[in-house]
Short mmCIF file of C-alpha atoms in Angstrom, two decimals:
data_model
loop_
_atom_site.label_atom_id
_atom_site.label_comp_id
_atom_site.label_asym_id
_atom_site.label_seq_id
_atom_site.Cartn_x
_atom_site.Cartn_y
_atom_site.Cartn_z
CA MET A 1 97.85 73.18 113.41
CA CYS A 2 99.24 70.44 115.62
CA PRO A 3 96.30 68.93 117.52
CA GLU A 4 97.90 65.51 117.93
CA GLU A 5 101.06 66.96 119.46
CA PHE A 6 99.02 69.19 121.75
CA ILE A 7 96.94 66.27 122.98
CA ASP A 8 100.11 64.21 123.55
CA VAL A 9 101.65 66.94 125.74
CA TYR A 10 98.37 67.46 127.59
CA GLU A 11 97.85 63.77 128.32
CA ALA A 12 101.48 63.23 129.31
CA SER A 13 101.21 66.04 131.86
CA LYS A 14 97.99 64.59 133.24
CA ASP A 15 99.52 61.12 133.49
CA ILE A 16 102.39 62.51 135.57
CA GLU A 17 99.99 64.31 137.91
CA GLU A 18 97.76 61.25 138.37
CA ASP A 19 100.59 58.72 138.93
CA HIS A 20 101.63 59.37 142.54
CA ASP A 21 104.98 57.62 142.31
CA CYS A 22 105.86 59.32 139.04
CA ARG A 23 104.58 62.66 140.26
CA ASP A 24 106.60 62.53 143.49
CA LEU A 25 109.74 61.45 141.68
CA ILE A 26 109.49 64.16 139.01
CA MET A 27 107.79 66.98 140.86
CA ASN A 28 109.93 66.79 143.97
CA SER A 29 113.11 67.18 141.95
CA ASP A 30 111.55 69.73 139.60
CA ILE A 31 112.65 72.91 141.39
CA LEU A 32 111.91 75.05 138.35
CA ARG A 33 108.52 73.41 137.88
CA VAL A 34 109.36 72.60 134.27
CA VAL A 35 106.51 70.12 133.84
CA HIS A 36 103.89 72.47 135.24
CA THR A 37 105.24 75.47 133.31
CA THR A 38 105.40 73.51 130.05
CA HIS A 39 101.88 72.19 130.50
CA LYS A 40 100.53 75.66 131.21
CA PHE A 41 102.41 77.22 128.31
CA VAL A 42 101.11 74.67 125.78
CA THR A 43 97.55 74.84 127.13
CA ASP A 44 97.50 78.64 127.12
CA LEU A 45 98.92 78.71 123.61
CA TRP A 46 96.17 76.41 122.36
CA THR A 47 93.43 78.33 124.16
CA ASN A 48 94.56 81.90 123.54
CA GLY A 49 95.24 81.12 119.90
CA GLN A 50 91.72 79.69 119.62
CA CYS A 51 93.18 76.72 117.79
CA TYR A 52 90.06 74.72 118.58
CA LYS A 53 88.11 76.98 116.19
CA CYS A 54 89.84 75.38 113.23
CA TYR A 55 87.99 72.14 113.97
CA THR A 56 84.50 70.79 114.31
CA ASP A 57 83.24 69.42 117.63
CA SER A 58 85.97 71.26 119.50
CA THR A 59 85.48 73.69 122.37
CA GLU A 60 87.71 75.69 124.64
CA GLU A 61 86.28 74.13 127.78
CA SER A 62 86.49 70.47 126.78
CA GLU A 63 88.39 68.34 129.29
CA PRO A 64 90.43 66.61 128.07
CA PRO A 65 90.74 68.69 124.88
CA SER A 66 89.10 67.15 121.86
CA TYR A 67 88.81 68.01 118.23
CA GLY A 68 87.08 66.70 115.16
CA ASP A 69 87.81 67.27 111.50
CA PHE A 70 88.65 70.62 110.01
CA SER A 71 85.61 72.89 109.82
CA ASN A 72 84.19 73.78 106.40
CA ASN A 73 85.64 77.29 106.68
CA THR A 74 89.07 75.87 107.44
CA VAL A 75 88.94 73.40 104.57
CA ARG A 76 87.91 76.12 102.15
CA PHE A 77 90.57 78.51 103.39
CA LEU A 78 93.35 75.92 103.11
CA ALA A 79 92.31 75.05 99.55
CA LEU A 80 92.39 78.70 98.47
CA TYR A 81 95.61 79.31 100.39
CA ASN A 82 97.36 76.40 98.67
CA LYS A 83 96.26 77.60 95.21
CA THR A 84 97.45 81.13 95.94
CA TRP A 85 100.86 80.07 97.18
CA GLU A 86 101.29 77.58 94.37
CA CYS A 87 100.87 80.51 91.99
CA PHE A 88 103.27 82.65 94.03
CA ASN A 89 105.92 79.92 94.07
CA ASN A 90 105.62 79.29 90.33
CA HIS A 91 106.55 82.90 89.68
CA THR A 92 109.27 83.27 92.30
CA THR A 93 111.17 80.29 90.94
CA LYS A 94 111.01 81.68 87.39
CA ASN A 95 111.80 85.28 88.23
CA ARG A 96 114.78 85.69 90.54
CA SER A 97 114.37 89.47 90.67
CA PHE A 98 111.78 88.89 93.39
CA ASP A 99 114.40 87.28 95.60
CA MET A 100 116.75 90.24 95.04
CA GLY A 101 114.05 92.65 96.19
CA ILE A 102 113.95 94.67 92.97
CA ASP A 103 110.99 97.01 92.73
CA MET A 104 109.18 96.12 89.54
CA THR A 105 105.78 95.23 88.18
CA HIS A 106 105.77 91.53 88.90
CA PRO A 107 103.74 89.18 86.66
CA VAL A 108 102.37 87.52 89.78
CA CYS A 109 100.13 90.57 90.25
CA LYS A 110 98.22 89.66 87.11
CA ASP A 111 98.46 85.89 87.06
CA CYS A 112 97.67 85.31 90.75
CA ASP A 113 95.18 88.13 91.23
CA GLN A 114 92.07 85.94 91.16
CA PHE A 115 93.55 83.37 93.55
CA TYR A 116 94.53 86.07 96.02
CA CYS A 117 91.20 87.90 95.78
CA ASP A 118 89.23 84.68 96.37
CA LEU A 119 91.36 83.86 99.41
CA ASN A 120 91.09 87.36 100.84
CA LYS A 121 87.32 87.45 100.29
CA HIS A 122 86.82 84.11 102.05
CA TYR A 123 89.02 85.18 104.97
CA LYS A 124 87.05 88.41 105.44
CA GLY A 125 83.84 86.38 105.43
CA MET A 126 85.09 84.27 108.35
CA GLY A 127 84.67 87.18 110.77
CA ALA A 128 86.97 89.32 112.88
CA ALA A 129 90.56 88.16 113.34
CA SER A 130 89.96 87.86 117.08
CA THR A 131 87.41 85.10 116.45
CA ILE A 132 89.48 83.02 114.01
CA CYS A 133 91.97 80.25 114.67
CA ILE A 134 95.43 81.86 115.04
CA ASP A 135 96.99 79.58 112.41
CA ILE A 136 94.62 80.91 109.77
CA VAL A 137 95.22 84.51 110.88
CA GLU A 138 98.99 84.08 110.61
CA MET A 139 98.73 82.38 107.22
CA MET A 140 96.62 85.23 105.88
CA ASN A 141 98.97 87.87 107.34
CA THR A 142 101.94 86.21 105.64
CA THR A 143 100.07 86.05 102.33
CA ARG A 144 99.05 89.71 102.50
CA HIS A 145 102.59 90.73 103.34
CA SER A 146 103.99 88.87 100.35
CA TRP A 147 101.31 90.28 98.06
CA SER A 148 101.72 93.92 99.07
CA LYS A 149 105.33 94.21 100.30
CA ASN A 150 107.27 91.62 98.32
CA PHE A 151 105.37 91.58 95.05
CA LYS A 152 104.04 95.15 95.50
CA CYS A 153 100.67 94.13 94.08
CA ILE A 154 98.70 96.94 95.74
CA LYS A 155 95.45 97.82 93.98
CA HIS A 156 95.46 101.58 94.17
CA LYS A 157 95.60 102.33 90.47
CA LYS A 158 91.99 103.53 90.20
CA ASP A 159 92.21 105.53 93.39
CA LEU A 160 95.49 107.07 92.23
CA ALA A 161 93.94 108.11 88.93
CA VAL A 162 91.08 109.82 90.74
CA VAL A 163 93.48 111.63 93.06
CA VAL A 164 95.64 112.80 90.17
CA SER A 165 92.60 114.00 88.24
CA MET A 166 91.23 115.92 91.21
CA SER A 167 94.63 117.44 91.93
CA THR A 168 94.94 118.58 88.31
CA VAL A 169 91.49 120.16 88.32
CA LEU A 170 92.12 121.90 91.63
CA SER A 171 95.48 123.21 90.46
CA LEU A 172 93.86 124.68 87.33
CA LEU A 173 91.02 126.40 89.17
CA PRO A 174 93.08 129.53 90.03
CA VAL A 175 93.98 129.87 86.34
CA PHE A 176 90.31 129.63 85.34
CA PHE A 177 89.32 132.19 87.98
CA TYR A 178 92.08 134.53 86.82
CA LEU A 179 91.04 134.31 83.17
CA ALA A 180 87.38 134.74 84.07
CA ALA A 181 88.14 137.78 86.22
CA LYS A 182 90.28 139.26 83.45
CA CYS A 183 87.53 138.82 80.87
CA LEU A 184 84.95 140.39 83.18
CA SER A 185 87.21 143.37 83.90
CA LYS A 186 87.73 143.93 80.17
CA LYS A 187 83.99 143.87 79.58
CA LYS A 188 83.46 146.41 82.35
CA VAL A 189 86.11 148.71 80.83
CA ILE A 190 84.45 148.45 77.44
CA LYS A 191 81.03 149.22 78.92
CA ARG A 192 82.42 152.22 80.78
CA GLY A 193 83.96 153.47 77.55
CA ASP A 194 80.66 153.15 75.73
CA VAL A 195 78.86 154.99 78.49
CA SER A 196 81.48 157.74 78.48
CA ARG A 197 81.23 158.20 74.74
CA SER A 198 77.46 158.19 74.93
CA GLY A 199 77.55 160.92 77.59
CA LYS A 200 79.88 163.08 75.54
CA SER A 201 77.64 162.73 72.48
CA GLU A 202 74.58 163.78 74.45
CA ASP A 203 76.44 166.80 75.87
CA HIS A 204 77.52 167.82 72.38
CA ASN A 205 73.99 167.56 71.04
CA TYR A 206 72.68 169.57 73.95
CA ILE A 207 75.24 172.35 73.38
CA SER A 208 74.50 172.42 69.67
CA THR A 209 70.78 172.66 70.29
CA PHE A 210 71.20 175.31 72.96
CA GLY A 211 73.37 177.40 70.63
CA SER A 212 70.87 177.18 67.80
CA ASN A 213 68.01 178.32 70.03
CA ARG A 214 69.94 181.39 71.18
CA ARG A 215 70.38 182.50 67.59
#
């Protein structure tokens, strides 16, 4: 966020264009059009990055560019950003394993969690990244990268537990089906045996009765 420097470059370029003697002296010998190219580059950078959205009373179309104080959203973001990085820095200076890139459960994940969550929540509430001042977008991207890649503080523990539980249940389903099928087949065999024995008993009784009647 360099509004003063941007305004200085912008006004210097305009002064050169408006001063005929200065313009002729510089522009005529400026084969590569360095002044014009520099002015356009700086102006495009300010506009395309929507830097004016970090401030109050600042618009893209203002001529010459103007800006007021930081907007409330910007002030709030910077305060949360500073608290978050103060916490990060306190841990990285105490624990050198972070600098060596060792994969471990870093205490920053616990101690700085609330700071990071507050910052992330406020940033999301500011709208889409395409509508936010580029400085804020870059600051948030850097913070998220440090949180997830460097410190490895990714909150997937609950989701991971659910996935593991579901995987375990699904892997056991074939076993349950097998046992259930086996039990059912045994019951069917037992029932068939009972029916068979019952049929034999009835046949025996019939033969015995038939024999008695013939006598």
